[in-house]
Amino acid sequence: MTTQPLLKELLTDPRVSKDPNQHWPAWTNGDISPEWPLFTWVAVRNMFTAYGTDHKRLRSLVAKAFTARRTAALRPRIEALTADLLDGLAATAPGETVDLRERYAYPIPIQVICELFGVTDPDLREGLRDCVDSIFHTSADPAEVTATYARTYELLGALVAAKRTTPGDDMTSVLISAREEDGSRLSEQELLDTLLLVISAGHETTVNLLDNAVHALLTHPDQLALVRSGAASWDDVIEETLRHRSPVASLPLRYATEDIEVGGGVTLRKGDAILAAYAAAGRDPGLHGADPDRFDVTRAVKDHLAFGHGVHFCLGAPLARMEAAIALPALFDRFPRMRLAVGEGELQPVESFISNGHRALPALLHG
């Protein structure tokens, strides 16, 4: 579903579920193999795949991590991380190429979400990052899919075991406490899958947001000039980036709980799987006119669904926006002559129809 009004309607329609165990016959009949690249996206039991009261129960527990107060309290830490990374980049020799995705877009959000959830062991953090990258790799072969699934739960189990032994002032300990004080609120599988959700979604989308915003400004110097002159704001950059190149292109899956007429003679049949095409909705010509593919920070209407819509709207959206609002101006202020080190045609997308970013973003920082 690619038009924004239709997608918004379906995202709020009570006849559309995210729970395959209740509403996807292909799943409950055993037709879906564990070797399918999207298996983990469907198999997890957390608020991402929950419906109705189960979703409310699970979301209420995770919401504690992303309150306005807790998010605002992270600002000094994000500013410090940004400053440290910029100092490291400043040591780059003139003419040396830097991968800004790896060395700038990635470290900020993954460090922040890992600190928030108490993932302090560097090896565990790196292992989880590798697993998340593989889960988003939608062309993965069967061997990679099954190995990643096993490794993911091995690592998450180690995190939970460590926090049970030595709780900390972090959200993993909070979730464990909720599980053990009242087991009816959170099963062990839901605990592990909730951690997978927040750690993966908590950084992957922001990595792509930073990557895409830097790329857009470096390939549209006229738009960067508008920001530098004050004719447009960094908030304009962030929202236009989210519209123009949504960090999540398409998100699996939702399911029709009954037949749904969507117009044009099209009917979603009960049990049909639905793929939400957020990137396509951001470029809906019905909303954005004749030039939806143009990156324009002065665009009057920047409406998008990059963080979803309805009850499944991303809890971490304010944190992602804050990270971008800190990291983007700091980078461009520090390196005003920065430019891409390769031609536009040489950049490669990540191997995913879910994650929407570049494999690498090579740049020359000193012009």
PDB file of C-alpha atoms in Angstrom, residues 2-202:
ATOM      1  CA  THR A   2       1.758   3.117  -1.277  1.00  0.00           C
ATOM      2  CA  THR A   3      -0.546   6.151  -1.189  1.00  0.00           C
ATOM      3  CA  GLN A   4      -0.323   8.014   2.081  1.00  0.00           C
ATOM      4  CA  PRO A   5      -4.058   8.411   2.805  1.00  0.00           C
ATOM      5  CA  LEU A   6      -4.728   4.715   2.167  1.00  0.00           C
ATOM      6  CA  LEU A   7      -1.741   3.625   4.206  1.00  0.00           C
ATOM      7  CA  LYS A   8      -2.783   5.851   7.135  1.00  0.00           C
ATOM      8  CA  GLU A   9      -6.284   4.428   6.925  1.00  0.00           C
ATOM      9  CA  LEU A  10      -5.009   0.844   7.039  1.00  0.00           C
ATOM     10  CA  LEU A  11      -2.559   1.586   9.868  1.00  0.00           C
ATOM     11  CA  THR A  12      -5.481   2.661  12.061  1.00  0.00           C
ATOM     12  CA  ASP A  13      -8.063   0.140  10.828  1.00  0.00           C
ATOM     13  CA  PRO A  14      -9.038  -2.287  13.637  1.00  0.00           C
ATOM     14  CA  ARG A  15      -9.474  -4.948  10.941  1.00  0.00           C
ATOM     15  CA  VAL A  16      -5.699  -4.895  10.356  1.00  0.00           C
ATOM     16  CA  SER A  17      -3.610  -6.907  12.820  1.00  0.00           C
ATOM     17  CA  LYS A  18       0.110  -7.379  13.420  1.00  0.00           C
ATOM     18  CA  ASP A  19      -0.260 -10.760  15.123  1.00  0.00           C
ATOM     19  CA  PRO A  20       0.493 -13.661  12.751  1.00  0.00           C
ATOM     20  CA  ASN A  21      -0.425 -16.183  15.428  1.00  0.00           C
ATOM     21  CA  GLN A  22      -4.014 -14.990  15.304  1.00  0.00           C
ATOM     22  CA  HIS A  23      -4.465 -13.689  11.789  1.00  0.00           C
ATOM     23  CA  TRP A  24      -2.030 -15.118   9.216  1.00  0.00           C
ATOM     24  CA  PRO A  25      -3.048 -18.606   8.076  1.00  0.00           C
ATOM     25  CA  ALA A  26       0.224 -19.132   6.187  1.00  0.00           C
ATOM     26  CA  TRP A  27       2.035 -18.783   9.527  1.00  0.00           C
ATOM     27  CA  THR A  28      -0.288 -20.828  11.695  1.00  0.00           C
ATOM     28  CA  ASN A  29      -0.463 -23.573   9.056  1.00  0.00           C
ATOM     29  CA  GLY A  30       3.304 -23.967   9.150  1.00  0.00           C
ATOM     30  CA  ASP A  31       3.840 -22.838   5.549  1.00  0.00           C
ATOM     31  CA  ILE A  32       6.552 -20.341   6.576  1.00  0.00           C
ATOM     32  CA  SER A  33      10.010 -21.861   6.942  1.00  0.00           C
ATOM     33  CA  PRO A  34      12.472 -20.745   9.647  1.00  0.00           C
ATOM     34  CA  GLU A  35      14.897 -20.224   6.750  1.00  0.00           C
ATOM     35  CA  TRP A  36      12.713 -17.450   5.254  1.00  0.00           C
ATOM     36  CA  PRO A  37      14.654 -14.118   5.416  1.00  0.00           C
ATOM     37  CA  LEU A  38      11.765 -12.401   7.201  1.00  0.00           C
ATOM     38  CA  PHE A  39      11.190 -15.213   9.698  1.00  0.00           C
ATOM     39  CA  THR A  40      12.447 -13.243  12.723  1.00  0.00           C
ATOM     40  CA  TRP A  41      10.249 -10.274  11.805  1.00  0.00           C
ATOM     41  CA  VAL A  42       7.186 -12.482  12.150  1.00  0.00           C
ATOM     42  CA  ALA A  43       8.283 -14.924  14.870  1.00  0.00           C
ATOM     43  CA  VAL A  44       9.084 -12.351  17.566  1.00  0.00           C
ATOM     44  CA  ARG A  45       6.625 -11.822  20.387  1.00  0.00           C
ATOM     45  CA  ASN A  46       6.718  -8.179  21.369  1.00  0.00           C
ATOM     46  CA  MET A  47       4.713  -5.042  20.739  1.00  0.00           C
ATOM     47  CA  PHE A  48       5.823  -5.097  17.081  1.00  0.00           C
ATOM     48  CA  THR A  49       3.738  -8.230  16.435  1.00  0.00           C
ATOM     49  CA  ALA A  50       1.059  -7.675  19.068  1.00  0.00           C
ATOM     50  CA  TYR A  51      -2.591  -6.801  18.549  1.00  0.00           C
ATOM     51  CA  GLY A  52      -5.242  -5.260  20.769  1.00  0.00           C
ATOM     52  CA  THR A  53      -4.817  -5.591  24.529  1.00  0.00           C
ATOM     53  CA  ASP A  54      -1.528  -7.484  24.163  1.00  0.00           C
ATOM     54  CA  HIS A  55      -0.089  -4.525  22.298  1.00  0.00           C
ATOM     55  CA  LYS A  56      -1.215  -2.070  24.960  1.00  0.00           C
ATOM     56  CA  ARG A  57       0.304  -4.232  27.700  1.00  0.00           C
ATOM     57  CA  LEU A  58       3.687  -4.555  25.995  1.00  0.00           C
ATOM     58  CA  ARG A  59       3.876  -0.965  24.794  1.00  0.00           C
ATOM     59  CA  SER A  60       3.159   0.423  28.255  1.00  0.00           C
ATOM     60  CA  LEU A  61       6.245  -1.343  29.610  1.00  0.00           C
ATOM     61  CA  VAL A  62       8.581  -0.072  26.873  1.00  0.00           C
ATOM     62  CA  ALA A  63       7.131   3.448  26.966  1.00  0.00           C
ATOM     63  CA  LYS A  64       8.985   4.053  30.229  1.00  0.00           C
ATOM     64  CA  ALA A  65      12.246   4.155  28.267  1.00  0.00           C
ATOM     65  CA  PHE A  66      11.093   6.960  26.012  1.00  0.00           C
ATOM     66  CA  THR A  67       9.275   9.448  28.213  1.00  0.00           C
ATOM     67  CA  ALA A  68       9.866  13.113  27.401  1.00  0.00           C
ATOM     68  CA  ARG A  69      11.846  13.520  30.620  1.00  0.00           C
ATOM     69  CA  ARG A  70      14.094  10.512  30.015  1.00  0.00           C
ATOM     70  CA  THR A  71      14.660  11.518  26.392  1.00  0.00           C
ATOM     71  CA  ALA A  72      15.560  15.103  27.328  1.00  0.00           C
ATOM     72  CA  ALA A  73      17.982  13.795  29.952  1.00  0.00           C
ATOM     73  CA  LEU A  74      19.968  12.080  27.184  1.00  0.00           C
ATOM     74  CA  ARG A  75      20.817  15.369  25.436  1.00  0.00           C
ATOM     75  CA  PRO A  76      24.121  16.033  27.275  1.00  0.00           C
ATOM     76  CA  ARG A  77      25.292  12.492  26.563  1.00  0.00           C
ATOM     77  CA  ILE A  78      24.443  12.794  22.857  1.00  0.00           C
ATOM     78  CA  GLU A  79      26.261  16.130  22.687  1.00  0.00           C
ATOM     79  CA  ALA A  80      29.327  14.605  24.342  1.00  0.00           C
ATOM     80  CA  LEU A  81      29.320  11.582  21.997  1.00  0.00           C
ATOM     81  CA  THR A  82      28.986  13.890  19.008  1.00  0.00           C
ATOM     82  CA  ALA A  83      31.882  16.073  20.152  1.00  0.00           C
ATOM     83  CA  ASP A  84      34.120  13.032  20.705  1.00  0.00           C
ATOM     84  CA  LEU A  85      33.348  11.643  17.259  1.00  0.00           C
ATOM     85  CA  LEU A  86      33.988  14.993  15.590  1.00  0.00           C
ATOM     86  CA  ASP A  87      37.330  15.288  17.365  1.00  0.00           C
ATOM     87  CA  GLY A  88      38.249  11.873  16.023  1.00  0.00           C
ATOM     88  CA  LEU A  89      37.196  12.801  12.512  1.00  0.00           C
ATOM     89  CA  ALA A  90      39.127  16.069  12.694  1.00  0.00           C
ATOM     90  CA  ALA A  91      42.356  14.063  12.957  1.00  0.00           C
ATOM     91  CA  THR A  92      41.768  12.723   9.446  1.00  0.00           C
ATOM     92  CA  ALA A  93      44.519  13.788   7.065  1.00  0.00           C
ATOM     93  CA  PRO A  94      43.598  16.011   4.103  1.00  0.00           C
ATOM     94  CA  GLY A  95      42.689  13.795   1.173  1.00  0.00           C
ATOM     95  CA  GLU A  96      41.844  10.801   3.385  1.00  0.00           C
ATOM     96  CA  THR A  97      38.429   9.286   2.766  1.00  0.00           C
ATOM     97  CA  VAL A  98      36.094   8.762   5.726  1.00  0.00           C
ATOM     98  CA  ASP A  99      33.009   6.540   5.764  1.00  0.00           C
ATOM     99  CA  LEU A 100      30.541   8.836   7.513  1.00  0.00           C
ATOM    100  CA  ARG A 101      27.970   6.084   7.930  1.00  0.00           C
ATOM    101  CA  GLU A 102      30.382   3.869   9.846  1.00  0.00           C
ATOM    102  CA  ARG A 103      32.251   6.548  11.752  1.00  0.00           C
ATOM    103  CA  TYR A 104      29.487   9.066  12.476  1.00  0.00           C
ATOM    104  CA  ALA A 105      25.930   7.964  11.620  1.00  0.00           C
ATOM    105  CA  TYR A 106      26.324   4.571  13.299  1.00  0.00           C
ATOM    106  CA  PRO A 107      28.145   5.241  16.603  1.00  0.00           C
ATOM    107  CA  ILE A 108      25.786   7.875  18.013  1.00  0.00           C
ATOM    108  CA  PRO A 109      22.448   6.011  17.990  1.00  0.00           C
ATOM    109  CA  ILE A 110      23.841   2.573  18.822  1.00  0.00           C
ATOM    110  CA  GLN A 111      25.829   3.967  21.757  1.00  0.00           C
ATOM    111  CA  VAL A 112      22.805   5.863  23.071  1.00  0.00           C
ATOM    112  CA  ILE A 113      20.367   2.948  22.854  1.00  0.00           C
ATOM    113  CA  CYS A 114      22.893   0.525  24.335  1.00  0.00           C
ATOM    114  CA  GLU A 115      23.572   2.835  27.278  1.00  0.00           C
ATOM    115  CA  LEU A 116      19.842   3.300  27.810  1.00  0.00           C
ATOM    116  CA  PHE A 117      19.382  -0.487  28.007  1.00  0.00           C
ATOM    117  CA  GLY A 118      22.592  -1.221  29.883  1.00  0.00           C
ATOM    118  CA  VAL A 119      24.507  -2.995  27.100  1.00  0.00           C
ATOM    119  CA  THR A 120      27.969  -2.043  28.337  1.00  0.00           C
ATOM    120  CA  ASP A 121      30.026  -5.051  27.203  1.00  0.00           C
ATOM    121  CA  PRO A 122      31.731  -4.067  23.901  1.00  0.00           C
ATOM    122  CA  ASP A 123      31.689  -7.640  22.590  1.00  0.00           C
ATOM    123  CA  LEU A 124      27.976  -7.998  23.341  1.00  0.00           C
ATOM    124  CA  ARG A 125      27.259  -4.657  21.701  1.00  0.00           C
ATOM    125  CA  GLU A 126      29.206  -5.607  18.577  1.00  0.00           C
ATOM    126  CA  GLY A 127      27.551  -9.015  18.457  1.00  0.00           C
ATOM    127  CA  LEU A 128      24.072  -7.488  18.676  1.00  0.00           C
ATOM    128  CA  ARG A 129      24.963  -4.992  15.972  1.00  0.00           C
ATOM    129  CA  ASP A 130      26.019  -7.835  13.654  1.00  0.00           C
ATOM    130  CA  CYS A 131      22.793  -9.695  14.376  1.00  0.00           C
ATOM    131  CA  VAL A 132      20.643  -6.634  13.703  1.00  0.00           C
ATOM    132  CA  ASP A 133      22.464  -5.990  10.412  1.00  0.00           C
ATOM    133  CA  SER A 134      21.744  -9.584   9.413  1.00  0.00           C
ATOM    134  CA  ILE A 135      18.069  -9.382  10.421  1.00  0.00           C
ATOM    135  CA  PHE A 136      17.679  -6.353   8.145  1.00  0.00           C
ATOM    136  CA  HIS A 137      19.534  -8.211   5.341  1.00  0.00           C
ATOM    137  CA  THR A 138      16.466  -9.317   3.416  1.00  0.00           C
ATOM    138  CA  SER A 139      18.493 -11.208   0.789  1.00  0.00           C
ATOM    139  CA  ALA A 140      20.148 -13.440   3.380  1.00  0.00           C
ATOM    140  CA  ASP A 141      20.571 -17.094   2.494  1.00  0.00           C
ATOM    141  CA  PRO A 142      18.972 -19.809   4.682  1.00  0.00           C
ATOM    142  CA  ALA A 143      22.193 -20.559   6.551  1.00  0.00           C
ATOM    143  CA  GLU A 144      22.610 -16.919   7.571  1.00  0.00           C
ATOM    144  CA  VAL A 145      18.974 -16.620   8.646  1.00  0.00           C
ATOM    145  CA  THR A 146      19.054 -19.639  10.953  1.00  0.00           C
ATOM    146  CA  ALA A 147      22.499 -18.810  12.359  1.00  0.00           C
ATOM    147  CA  THR A 148      21.483 -15.221  13.094  1.00  0.00           C
ATOM    148  CA  TYR A 149      18.303 -16.344  14.830  1.00  0.00           C
ATOM    149  CA  ALA A 150      20.234 -18.640  17.161  1.00  0.00           C
ATOM    150  CA  ARG A 151      23.015 -16.129  17.813  1.00  0.00           C
ATOM    151  CA  THR A 152      20.569 -13.307  18.547  1.00  0.00           C
ATOM    152  CA  TYR A 153      18.887 -15.209  21.374  1.00  0.00           C
ATOM    153  CA  GLU A 154      22.202 -16.407  22.729  1.00  0.00           C
ATOM    154  CA  LEU A 155      23.335 -12.797  23.093  1.00  0.00           C
ATOM    155  CA  LEU A 156      20.038 -11.527  24.478  1.00  0.00           C
ATOM    156  CA  GLY A 157      19.980 -14.394  26.960  1.00  0.00           C
ATOM    157  CA  ALA A 158      23.469 -13.427  28.116  1.00  0.00           C
ATOM    158  CA  LEU A 159      22.351  -9.813  28.592  1.00  0.00           C
ATOM    159  CA  VAL A 160      19.332 -10.809  30.666  1.00  0.00           C
ATOM    160  CA  ALA A 161      21.377 -13.259  32.760  1.00  0.00           C
ATOM    161  CA  ALA A 162      23.965 -10.567  33.514  1.00  0.00           C
ATOM    162  CA  LYS A 163      21.294  -8.049  34.513  1.00  0.00           C
ATOM    163  CA  ARG A 164      19.522 -10.568  36.705  1.00  0.00           C
ATOM    164  CA  THR A 165      22.789 -11.078  38.554  1.00  0.00           C
ATOM    165  CA  THR A 166      23.755  -7.416  38.663  1.00  0.00           C
ATOM    166  CA  PRO A 167      20.818  -5.079  37.979  1.00  0.00           C
ATOM    167  CA  GLY A 168      21.610  -1.529  36.954  1.00  0.00           C
ATOM    168  CA  ASP A 169      19.948   1.820  36.358  1.00  0.00           C
ATOM    169  CA  ASP A 170      18.856   0.829  32.859  1.00  0.00           C
ATOM    170  CA  MET A 171      15.743  -0.246  31.029  1.00  0.00           C
ATOM    171  CA  THR A 172      16.761  -3.899  30.687  1.00  0.00           C
ATOM    172  CA  SER A 173      16.748  -4.132  34.486  1.00  0.00           C
ATOM    173  CA  VAL A 174      13.378  -2.369  34.563  1.00  0.00           C
ATOM    174  CA  LEU A 175      11.885  -4.874  32.127  1.00  0.00           C
ATOM    175  CA  ILE A 176      13.333  -7.818  34.059  1.00  0.00           C
ATOM    176  CA  SER A 177      11.838  -6.403  37.242  1.00  0.00           C
ATOM    177  CA  ALA A 178       8.434  -6.142  35.547  1.00  0.00           C
ATOM    178  CA  ARG A 179       8.779  -9.739  34.412  1.00  0.00           C
ATOM    179  CA  GLU A 180       9.715 -11.093  37.839  1.00  0.00           C
ATOM    180  CA  GLU A 181       7.354  -9.006  39.952  1.00  0.00           C
ATOM    181  CA  ASP A 182       4.358  -9.965  37.840  1.00  0.00           C
ATOM    182  CA  GLY A 183       5.057 -12.679  35.294  1.00  0.00           C
ATOM    183  CA  SER A 184       1.633 -12.201  33.741  1.00  0.00           C
ATOM    184  CA  ARG A 185       2.794  -8.854  32.388  1.00  0.00           C
ATOM    185  CA  LEU A 186       5.806 -10.120  30.433  1.00  0.00           C
ATOM    186  CA  SER A 187       6.754 -13.665  29.472  1.00  0.00           C
ATOM    187  CA  GLU A 188      10.399 -14.664  29.132  1.00  0.00           C
ATOM    188  CA  GLN A 189      10.071 -14.779  25.335  1.00  0.00           C
ATOM    189  CA  GLU A 190       8.410 -11.360  25.314  1.00  0.00           C
ATOM    190  CA  LEU A 191      11.244 -10.001  27.448  1.00  0.00           C
ATOM    191  CA  LEU A 192      13.905 -11.205  25.005  1.00  0.00           C
ATOM    192  CA  ASP A 193      11.949 -10.102  21.947  1.00  0.00           C
ATOM    193  CA  THR A 194      11.204  -6.691  23.428  1.00  0.00           C
ATOM    194  CA  LEU A 195      14.917  -6.143  23.981  1.00  0.00           C
ATOM    195  CA  LEU A 196      15.578  -7.182  20.383  1.00  0.00           C
ATOM    196  CA  LEU A 197      12.984  -4.708  19.152  1.00  0.00           C
ATOM    197  CA  VAL A 198      14.172  -1.665  21.065  1.00  0.00           C
ATOM    198  CA  ILE A 199      17.884  -2.283  20.512  1.00  0.00           C
ATOM    199  CA  SER A 200      17.462  -2.859  16.780  1.00  0.00           C
ATOM    200  CA  ALA A 201      14.802  -0.264  15.978  1.00  0.00           C
ATOM    201  CA  GLY A 202      16.416   2.113  18.463  1.00  0.00           C
TER     202      GLY A 202
END
